[in-house]
């Protein structure tokens, strides 16, 4: 070997080292891109699941139409991911290539072509290390020979059981026609009925072609199974490497045994063999030769695994061909081999990567066969611009001159360029995919953001819902108010009060008719007559007191009916609010409104609290009807002295009758009471006037007026009835008349009051409606009140889906941004690697060569 070759190759390797940093960076960024696309796809899948428009969100939650659907991008991302994943092995391969310190030459070809023989010739190793047999396929495992002056040893890396199962058994199992799972454990494998299946095949006469192929694979499985003991420990043991001190011991690990029946087959457990030895007469450093089993030998899947190895491990491939009698020189199997080589070249020009070598093997090949083969081969290589080398692979001189020498010269000349081409092809593809990823990711991020903005947030949705709720409650309170207004228009007294007055009156009349509680008129006379004789003044006093007490007792009960009437009103309001605000805010039972008030106060909702408070307080603020209306009348049932009044005795309402002369003590006190009530009522009016006019006040005024108007104006009377004598009968007559008059008057006044109370209640509803549902900004208070129970009130809106959709879209936007960034990083590292590689490179021309780059005169361009 001459120096220029050695120096050129060393320089090319040095150049290769210079590519490391950038390619490494590309490799790293590619992994990141790949992961980020996975994440982006995950985010999109998740989001499009949630976002199945119209199904997952109510129209209130989501009102976007005509937007591009996420499914579209999902399909695009899948395609992108597939493409990015497909380029990953090439990036991996190029990364390994720039990290490889050796120039590797591989041999490929059908079995028995002379591959091992050629490598033996170059390395000077004996057949015990690189075995050949005359008739059968020999090489069973890939081995690499490192030109290592001063050494003669080997290292073996072993497969694990799962690796062996997945890379070797599984493809064979499938191709043997088995569709059940490949045996999972060593024991299962050992007991799988491959032998029985093979015998069944053999038992069939005239098995189909596919049956025959299945037999081939079953046979391999049977061999692997029968010889399992010889390598089981290698697969399952703790040692993962074997060091071979003596190269003559290597044979069983790299080759099939010479004897078919030999069950010692440890090659099954071999992942990799590295042989270290000096190649005689070779002064190129860092040279590696790769020996491979015959293509097609182990099944297509295993060929594909070779491809991965070839991409990673081989700079130049020699396709060895040995002419055989009776066979077309370049048949389909040879094309398969060439296709494999083409797929492995990774952007390197075919002429630089593959050489077709015709093994002239003079002991088996006649000159005529050789001439014919060479002619045929020339057609193939010329059409595909491949070098053709012819020589006896067993002959050292011929190999040096006609095969290995030209190969090394080609490497010396082109290796640097080949490295750049290999990197360039990958960079071009990486850049293209990165740009595609950027476009997709940017579009997706933008789309997800825009859509995310259109998913209303919960607060916004709550405001909308709260306003709607406020409107509904307003409508229903307004209906209730209309009903009370109608009662006012129809002058309907409050029925509870009206009924209660009737009942009080009936009871009183019954009581009076029954001798003022004595049982009967007769009984009363019997009781009173002696008393009248003894002390008429005191008796009159006592009887008047009795009557007053009875009047008070019975009519006071009317006040209880006011509570029922107001209770009915409260209930009506509570029912409305409970229906709309749920029992969470307005519980069942008497204290419903109090519970709501407590909640409103807790949330510091001032308007709602004030409205509720006033509504709840109304009965107490209204006070006692009896006190206002009845008491001034009752007080007048008392014997007294006074002037006889004018014709009517009692001034008409509105007349200044209270100032009539002759008022006695009691009357003036009554007047005082009346005035103080009046004054109190006035105060109320003034206060209420500023707060919207509390209706109770109006009644208060009326009550006070009644009290004031009825001031007494005569003496020696019981009210308007003049006492004429001191007899019991006389007292009865006067007392009874006064009593009846008082009952009539109180009845009348209280009924009047009951009529006004209808107005009052109507006004209470009106005021509550106004305050609770119509105060400006009250919808905000509704929103705050309802926020904690929004999921109860509006399950469709607040089931968390809107929030989940918004989050999912944010995730998509974030993942897409991350993908965009990762893709930009790829672009940046590809550009810097490109600049590093800038030179006489024709990336696109190299890339354009695929299978189409191979052409065959007979079968046309390959697909
Ligand atoms: N004399 C001679 N015999 C050769 C030559 N090439 C191949 N043979 C014969 O073919 C047999 C197989 O050659 P190998 O080199 O083992 O072929 P291979 O391509 O490695 O075959 P596998 O390992 O089975 O794929 C050898 O034992 C020889 O009998 C040659 O150039 N000269
Ligand atoms: Mg071989």
Short mmCIF file of C-alpha atoms in Angstrom, two decimals, residues 176-570:
data_model
loop_
_atom_site.label_atom_id
_atom_site.label_comp_id
_atom_site.label_asym_id
_atom_site.label_seq_id
_atom_site.Cartn_x
_atom_site.Cartn_y
_atom_site.Cartn_z
CA UNK A 176 -43.16 -20.22 9.62
CA UNK A 177 -46.84 -19.31 9.41
CA UNK A 178 -47.48 -19.08 13.15
CA UNK A 179 -49.91 -16.38 14.20
CA UNK A 180 -49.78 -17.10 17.91
CA UNK A 181 -47.35 -15.13 20.06
CA UNK A 182 -43.74 -16.18 19.87
CA UNK A 183 -42.77 -18.20 22.98
CA UNK A 184 -42.13 -15.67 25.71
CA UNK A 185 -39.70 -17.58 27.89
CA UNK A 186 -36.83 -19.99 27.24
CA UNK A 187 -38.89 -22.86 28.64
CA UNK A 188 -41.86 -22.04 26.49
CA UNK A 189 -39.57 -21.91 23.49
CA UNK A 190 -38.04 -25.25 24.40
CA UNK A 191 -41.48 -26.88 24.51
CA UNK A 192 -43.07 -25.23 21.53
CA UNK A 193 -44.16 -27.93 19.06
CA UNK A 194 -42.01 -26.77 16.13
CA UNK A 195 -40.89 -30.35 15.42
CA UNK A 196 -44.44 -31.63 15.29
CA UNK A 197 -45.42 -28.80 12.97
CA UNK A 198 -42.47 -29.52 10.70
CA UNK A 199 -43.32 -33.21 10.58
CA UNK A 200 -46.90 -32.37 9.74
CA UNK A 201 -45.62 -30.34 6.79
CA UNK A 202 -43.33 -33.07 5.64
CA UNK A 203 -46.17 -35.56 5.89
CA UNK A 204 -48.13 -33.60 3.34
CA UNK A 205 -47.37 -34.62 -0.20
CA UNK A 206 -47.16 -31.75 -2.66
CA UNK A 207 -46.94 -28.93 -0.13
CA UNK A 208 -47.59 -25.53 -1.75
CA UNK A 209 -44.80 -23.07 -2.35
CA UNK A 210 -45.73 -21.12 0.76
CA UNK A 211 -45.85 -24.41 2.63
CA UNK A 212 -42.31 -25.15 1.49
CA UNK A 213 -41.15 -21.72 2.65
CA UNK A 214 -42.81 -22.30 6.01
CA UNK A 215 -40.94 -25.59 6.21
CA UNK A 216 -37.67 -23.73 5.71
CA UNK A 217 -38.34 -21.46 8.67
CA UNK A 218 -39.76 -24.24 10.82
CA UNK A 219 -36.59 -26.13 10.14
CA UNK A 220 -34.51 -23.21 11.41
CA UNK A 221 -36.66 -22.99 14.51
CA UNK A 222 -36.25 -26.72 15.12
CA UNK A 223 -32.49 -26.37 14.80
CA UNK A 224 -32.50 -23.44 17.22
CA UNK A 225 -34.69 -25.39 19.62
CA UNK A 226 -32.72 -28.64 19.46
CA UNK A 227 -29.43 -26.86 20.00
CA UNK A 228 -30.82 -24.55 22.67
CA UNK A 229 -28.74 -26.13 25.41
CA UNK A 230 -25.58 -25.04 23.65
CA UNK A 231 -26.37 -21.33 23.95
CA UNK A 232 -29.15 -20.93 26.49
CA UNK A 233 -26.70 -19.97 29.21
CA UNK A 234 -25.08 -17.43 26.93
CA UNK A 235 -28.46 -15.71 26.50
CA UNK A 236 -29.45 -15.81 30.13
CA UNK A 237 -26.13 -15.67 31.98
CA UNK A 238 -24.81 -12.59 33.68
CA UNK A 239 -21.74 -12.32 31.42
CA UNK A 240 -22.64 -10.28 28.35
CA UNK A 241 -19.32 -10.56 26.57
CA UNK A 242 -16.90 -13.34 25.79
CA UNK A 243 -13.26 -12.84 25.18
CA UNK A 244 -11.67 -15.29 22.76
CA UNK A 245 -7.98 -15.58 23.41
CA UNK A 246 -7.29 -18.09 20.65
CA UNK A 247 -8.84 -17.26 17.31
CA UNK A 248 -9.08 -20.93 16.44
CA UNK A 249 -11.80 -21.20 19.08
CA UNK A 250 -13.98 -18.70 17.32
CA UNK A 251 -15.56 -20.88 14.69
CA UNK A 252 -18.72 -22.10 16.48
CA UNK A 253 -19.64 -18.52 17.31
CA UNK A 254 -19.54 -17.26 13.74
CA UNK A 255 -20.33 -20.25 11.55
CA UNK A 256 -22.71 -23.12 11.15
CA UNK A 257 -21.14 -26.44 12.16
CA UNK A 258 -19.67 -28.51 9.42
CA UNK A 259 -21.81 -31.42 10.46
CA UNK A 260 -25.53 -30.75 10.11
CA UNK A 261 -26.31 -32.93 13.08
CA UNK A 262 -23.96 -31.02 15.35
CA UNK A 263 -26.01 -29.48 18.13
CA UNK A 264 -23.33 -27.11 19.32
CA UNK A 265 -24.55 -23.85 17.88
CA UNK A 266 -23.56 -20.94 20.09
CA UNK A 267 -23.70 -18.55 17.09
CA UNK A 268 -27.41 -18.16 17.97
CA UNK A 269 -26.41 -16.10 21.01
CA UNK A 270 -23.99 -13.85 19.16
CA UNK A 271 -24.81 -10.24 18.64
CA UNK A 272 -21.46 -9.07 17.46
CA UNK A 273 -17.96 -10.41 16.90
CA UNK A 274 -14.85 -8.27 16.84
CA UNK A 275 -11.74 -9.94 15.60
CA UNK A 276 -8.43 -8.20 16.12
CA UNK A 277 -5.51 -9.16 13.91
CA UNK A 278 -2.91 -7.69 11.60
CA UNK A 279 -3.87 -7.63 7.90
CA UNK A 280 -0.68 -8.66 6.15
CA UNK A 281 0.69 -6.08 3.77
CA UNK A 282 -1.89 -3.47 4.73
CA UNK A 283 -0.60 -0.19 6.09
CA UNK A 284 -3.89 1.70 6.13
CA UNK A 285 -4.73 2.31 9.74
CA UNK A 286 -8.17 2.02 11.19
CA UNK A 287 -9.36 -0.44 8.60
CA UNK A 288 -12.26 -2.77 9.38
CA UNK A 289 -13.73 -5.56 7.31
CA UNK A 290 -17.25 -6.76 7.91
CA UNK A 291 -18.29 -10.31 7.12
CA UNK A 292 -21.98 -10.98 6.85
CA UNK A 293 -24.08 -14.06 6.44
CA UNK A 294 -25.38 -14.62 2.94
CA UNK A 295 -28.25 -12.35 2.06
CA UNK A 296 -31.55 -14.11 1.99
CA UNK A 297 -30.10 -16.77 4.18
CA UNK A 298 -31.82 -15.83 7.38
CA UNK A 299 -35.04 -14.40 6.02
CA UNK A 300 -35.96 -10.94 4.81
CA UNK A 301 -36.55 -9.43 8.26
CA UNK A 302 -33.06 -10.31 9.23
CA UNK A 303 -31.87 -8.73 6.00
CA UNK A 304 -33.52 -5.55 7.19
CA UNK A 305 -31.55 -5.80 10.38
CA UNK A 306 -28.40 -6.09 8.29
CA UNK A 307 -29.47 -2.91 6.63
CA UNK A 308 -29.41 -1.09 9.94
CA UNK A 309 -25.97 -2.47 10.63
CA UNK A 310 -24.80 -1.63 7.15
CA UNK A 311 -25.96 1.95 7.46
CA UNK A 312 -24.16 2.35 10.74
CA UNK A 313 -21.10 0.32 10.07
CA UNK A 314 -20.12 0.32 6.45
CA UNK A 315 -18.46 2.91 4.24
CA UNK A 316 -18.09 0.71 1.21
CA UNK A 317 -19.91 -2.46 0.21
CA UNK A 318 -18.60 -5.15 -2.04
CA UNK A 319 -21.33 -7.21 -3.59
CA UNK A 320 -19.64 -10.52 -4.31
CA UNK A 321 -20.97 -12.64 -7.16
CA UNK A 322 -19.78 -16.07 -8.18
CA UNK A 323 -20.92 -17.28 -11.59
CA UNK A 324 -22.75 -20.57 -11.34
CA UNK A 325 -23.78 -22.87 -14.08
CA UNK A 326 -27.37 -22.84 -15.22
CA UNK A 327 -28.35 -19.64 -13.44
CA UNK A 328 -29.01 -16.23 -14.86
CA UNK A 329 -26.09 -14.14 -13.73
CA UNK A 330 -28.04 -11.35 -12.02
CA UNK A 331 -31.30 -12.80 -10.82
CA UNK A 332 -33.94 -11.49 -8.43
CA UNK A 333 -31.93 -12.43 -5.34
CA UNK A 334 -28.98 -10.44 -6.65
CA UNK A 335 -31.23 -7.48 -7.23
CA UNK A 336 -32.47 -7.82 -3.66
CA UNK A 337 -28.89 -7.67 -2.51
CA UNK A 338 -28.21 -4.63 -4.64
CA UNK A 339 -31.35 -2.94 -3.35
CA UNK A 340 -30.16 -3.58 0.16
CA UNK A 341 -26.84 -1.97 -0.70
CA UNK A 342 -28.62 0.96 -2.29
CA UNK A 343 -30.78 1.48 0.78
CA UNK A 344 -27.68 1.44 2.96
CA UNK A 345 -25.69 4.03 1.02
CA UNK A 346 -27.30 6.99 2.78
CA UNK A 347 -26.82 9.64 0.18
CA UNK A 348 -23.36 8.53 -0.81
CA UNK A 349 -23.02 8.26 -4.57
CA UNK A 350 -23.76 4.66 -5.64
CA UNK A 351 -20.42 4.44 -7.47
CA UNK A 352 -18.58 5.32 -4.26
CA UNK A 353 -20.57 3.02 -2.04
CA UNK A 354 -21.11 -0.25 -3.95
CA UNK A 355 -18.73 -2.26 -6.10
CA UNK A 356 -19.84 -5.41 -7.83
CA UNK A 357 -17.15 -8.05 -7.50
CA UNK A 358 -17.16 -11.08 -9.78
CA UNK A 359 -15.42 -13.95 -8.03
CA UNK A 360 -13.59 -15.61 -10.92
CA UNK A 361 -12.90 -18.75 -8.76
CA UNK A 362 -10.94 -20.65 -11.44
CA UNK A 363 -11.41 -23.99 -9.72
CA UNK A 364 -15.21 -23.80 -10.20
CA UNK A 365 -15.86 -21.21 -12.89
CA UNK A 366 -15.02 -21.87 -16.54
CA UNK A 367 -13.65 -19.03 -18.67
CA UNK A 368 -16.82 -19.14 -20.75
CA UNK A 369 -18.99 -18.75 -17.66
CA UNK A 370 -16.76 -15.95 -16.46
CA UNK A 371 -16.94 -14.09 -19.77
CA UNK A 372 -20.66 -14.43 -19.89
CA UNK A 373 -21.02 -13.30 -16.29
CA UNK A 374 -18.71 -10.35 -16.81
CA UNK A 375 -20.68 -9.26 -19.87
CA UNK A 376 -23.98 -9.47 -17.99
CA UNK A 377 -22.53 -7.74 -14.96
CA UNK A 378 -21.17 -4.93 -17.10
CA UNK A 379 -24.66 -4.14 -18.35
CA UNK A 380 -25.90 -3.83 -14.81
CA UNK A 381 -23.01 -1.78 -13.45
CA UNK A 382 -22.81 0.55 -16.40
CA UNK A 383 -26.47 1.40 -16.21
CA UNK A 384 -26.09 2.13 -12.52
CA UNK A 385 -22.61 3.64 -12.65
CA UNK A 386 -21.13 1.04 -10.34
CA UNK A 387 -17.51 -0.14 -10.43
CA UNK A 388 -17.00 -3.73 -11.56
CA UNK A 389 -14.10 -5.69 -10.11
CA UNK A 390 -13.12 -9.17 -11.29
CA UNK A 391 -10.72 -11.55 -9.56
CA UNK A 392 -10.12 -14.77 -7.73
CA UNK A 393 -11.03 -13.99 -4.14
CA UNK A 394 -8.80 -16.83 -2.92
CA UNK A 395 -5.73 -15.35 -4.55
CA UNK A 396 -3.78 -12.81 -2.55
CA UNK A 397 -2.09 -11.13 -5.48
CA UNK A 398 -5.24 -10.88 -7.55
CA UNK A 399 -7.19 -9.55 -4.61
CA UNK A 400 -4.60 -6.87 -3.97
CA UNK A 401 -4.33 -5.86 -7.57
CA UNK A 402 -7.89 -6.15 -8.80
CA UNK A 403 -10.21 -5.96 -5.80
CA UNK A 404 -8.87 -4.61 -2.52
CA UNK A 405 -6.40 -2.21 -4.14
CA UNK A 406 -9.01 -0.42 -6.28
CA UNK A 407 -11.38 -0.31 -3.31
CA UNK A 408 -8.79 1.35 -1.09
CA UNK A 409 -7.88 3.78 -3.84
CA UNK A 410 -11.52 4.68 -4.23
CA UNK A 411 -11.79 5.27 -0.52
CA UNK A 412 -8.66 7.38 -0.45
CA UNK A 413 -10.06 9.46 -3.22
CA UNK A 414 -13.66 9.78 -2.14
CA UNK A 415 -14.03 9.10 1.58
CA UNK A 416 -14.12 12.75 2.62
CA UNK A 417 -16.62 13.50 -0.10
CA UNK A 418 -18.66 10.46 0.85
CA UNK A 419 -18.86 11.57 4.45
CA UNK A 420 -20.06 14.99 3.36
CA UNK A 421 -22.57 13.49 0.97
CA UNK A 422 -23.90 11.17 3.64
CA UNK A 423 -24.24 14.05 6.08
CA UNK A 424 -25.60 16.35 3.37
CA UNK A 425 -28.37 13.96 2.39
CA UNK A 426 -29.51 13.65 5.97
CA UNK A 427 -29.21 17.38 6.58
CA UNK A 428 -31.31 18.16 3.54
CA UNK A 429 -34.04 15.84 4.71
CA UNK A 430 -33.77 17.07 8.27
CA UNK A 431 -34.09 20.66 7.13
CA UNK A 432 -37.10 19.87 4.98
CA UNK A 433 -38.84 18.13 7.85
CA UNK A 434 -37.88 20.85 10.32
CA UNK A 435 -39.43 23.47 8.05
CA UNK A 436 -42.54 21.37 7.74
CA UNK A 437 -42.62 21.01 11.53
CA UNK A 438 -42.22 24.76 11.99
CA UNK A 439 -45.10 25.53 9.64
CA UNK A 440 -47.37 23.01 11.27
CA UNK A 441 -46.40 23.92 14.83
CA UNK A 442 -46.73 27.67 14.27
CA UNK A 443 -50.10 27.26 12.63
CA UNK A 444 -51.28 24.97 15.39
CA UNK A 445 -50.03 27.19 18.19
CA UNK A 446 -51.75 30.17 16.64
CA UNK A 447 -54.97 28.28 16.02
CA UNK A 448 -55.04 26.83 19.53
CA UNK A 449 -54.47 30.25 21.02
CA UNK A 450 -57.19 31.85 18.97
CA UNK A 451 -59.62 29.11 19.84
CA UNK A 452 -58.60 29.20 23.46
CA UNK A 453 -59.47 32.85 23.60
CA UNK A 454 -62.96 32.01 22.45
CA UNK A 455 -63.69 29.53 25.15
CA UNK A 456 -65.33 31.73 27.74
CA UNK A 457 -63.77 31.63 31.14
CA UNK A 458 -65.91 30.63 34.08
CA UNK A 459 -66.18 34.10 35.52
CA UNK A 460 -67.52 35.48 32.30
CA UNK A 461 -69.94 32.60 32.02
CA UNK A 462 -71.00 33.14 35.61
CA UNK A 463 -71.78 36.78 34.96
CA UNK A 464 -73.95 35.80 32.03
CA UNK A 465 -75.73 33.12 34.02
CA UNK A 466 -76.15 35.37 37.06
CA UNK A 467 -77.73 38.08 34.99
CA UNK A 468 -80.10 35.61 33.43
CA UNK A 469 -80.98 34.27 36.87
CA UNK A 470 -81.59 37.77 38.17
CA UNK A 471 -83.96 38.37 35.24
CA UNK A 472 -85.89 35.19 35.94
CA UNK A 473 -86.25 36.01 39.61
CA UNK A 474 -87.29 39.55 38.72
CA UNK A 475 -89.97 38.21 36.42
CA UNK A 476 -91.35 35.87 39.06
CA UNK A 477 -91.28 38.48 41.81
CA UNK A 478 -93.01 40.83 39.42
CA UNK A 479 -95.75 38.25 38.89
CA UNK A 480 -96.18 37.96 42.63
CA UNK A 481 -96.35 41.72 42.89
CA UNK A 482 -99.05 41.83 40.20
CA UNK A 483 -101.14 39.38 42.18
CA UNK A 484 -100.95 41.61 45.29
CA UNK A 485 -101.70 44.68 43.14
CA UNK A 486 -104.78 42.96 41.82
CA UNK A 487 -105.95 42.29 45.37
CA UNK A 488 -105.51 45.98 46.11
CA UNK A 489 -107.47 46.95 43.01
CA UNK A 490 -110.24 44.54 43.94
CA UNK A 491 -110.16 45.88 47.50
CA UNK A 492 -109.67 42.36 48.80
CA UNK A 493 -108.92 42.52 52.50
CA UNK A 494 -106.15 40.32 53.72
CA UNK A 495 -108.15 37.14 54.22
CA UNK A 496 -106.33 35.93 57.31
CA UNK A 497 -106.99 39.23 59.12
CA UNK A 498 -110.53 39.51 57.88
CA UNK A 499 -111.37 35.99 59.03
CA UNK A 500 -109.70 36.60 62.33
CA UNK A 501 -111.77 39.76 62.94
CA UNK A 502 -114.99 37.88 62.18
CA UNK A 503 -113.99 35.17 64.59
CA UNK A 504 -113.09 37.66 67.33
CA UNK A 505 -116.34 39.48 66.84
CA UNK A 506 -118.38 36.28 66.97
CA UNK A 507 -116.67 35.18 70.13
CA UNK A 508 -117.19 38.57 71.78
CA UNK A 509 -120.86 38.74 70.89
CA UNK A 510 -121.39 35.28 72.15
CA UNK A 511 -119.59 36.27 75.32
CA UNK A 512 -121.71 39.40 75.83
CA UNK A 513 -124.91 37.59 74.98
CA UNK A 514 -123.97 35.00 77.58
CA UNK A 515 -124.13 37.65 80.32
CA UNK A 516 -120.63 39.04 79.85
CA UNK A 517 -119.11 35.71 80.64
CA UNK A 518 -121.49 34.93 83.52
CA UNK A 519 -123.21 32.19 81.53
CA UNK A 520 -126.46 34.11 80.82
CA UNK A 521 -128.11 37.47 81.20
CA UNK A 522 -129.98 36.13 84.21
CA UNK A 523 -126.85 34.93 85.90
CA UNK A 524 -125.21 38.28 85.31
CA UNK A 525 -128.18 40.12 86.85
CA UNK A 526 -128.07 37.78 89.82
CA UNK A 527 -124.42 38.57 90.33
CA UNK A 528 -124.57 42.31 89.68
CA UNK A 529 -127.77 43.31 91.49
CA UNK A 530 -126.29 42.93 94.98
CA UNK A 531 -123.11 44.63 93.91
CA UNK A 532 -124.97 47.58 92.47
CA UNK A 533 -126.81 47.98 95.70
CA UNK A 534 -123.58 47.87 97.69
CA UNK A 535 -121.45 50.12 95.47
CA UNK A 536 -122.79 51.11 92.04
CA UNK A 537 -119.71 53.15 91.14
CA UNK A 538 -117.31 50.36 91.83
CA UNK A 539 -119.54 47.79 90.12
CA UNK A 540 -119.76 49.92 86.96
CA UNK A 541 -116.01 50.33 87.05
CA UNK A 542 -115.43 46.61 87.48
CA UNK A 543 -117.83 45.67 84.73
CA UNK A 544 -116.31 48.15 82.33
CA UNK A 545 -112.88 46.77 83.14
CA UNK A 546 -114.12 43.23 82.46
CA UNK A 547 -115.56 44.27 79.15
CA UNK A 548 -112.36 46.11 78.16
CA UNK A 549 -110.28 43.12 79.07
CA UNK A 550 -112.44 40.84 76.97
CA UNK A 551 -112.33 43.20 74.01
CA UNK A 552 -108.57 43.42 74.32
CA UNK A 553 -108.16 39.69 74.68
CA UNK A 554 -110.22 38.81 71.63
CA UNK A 555 -109.20 41.55 69.28
CA UNK A 556 -105.54 41.21 70.19
CA UNK A 557 -105.67 37.82 68.64
CA UNK A 558 -106.27 39.44 65.28
CA UNK A 559 -102.62 40.52 65.34
CA UNK A 560 -101.69 36.83 65.13
CA UNK A 561 -103.36 36.67 61.73
CA UNK A 562 -101.09 39.41 60.49
CA UNK A 563 -98.19 37.04 61.07
CA UNK A 564 -99.96 34.38 58.99
CA UNK A 565 -100.56 36.82 56.16
CA UNK A 566 -96.95 37.92 56.19
CA UNK A 567 -95.85 34.30 56.56
CA UNK A 568 -97.78 33.54 53.39
CA UNK A 569 -96.00 36.35 51.62
CA UNK A 570 -92.61 35.20 52.90
#
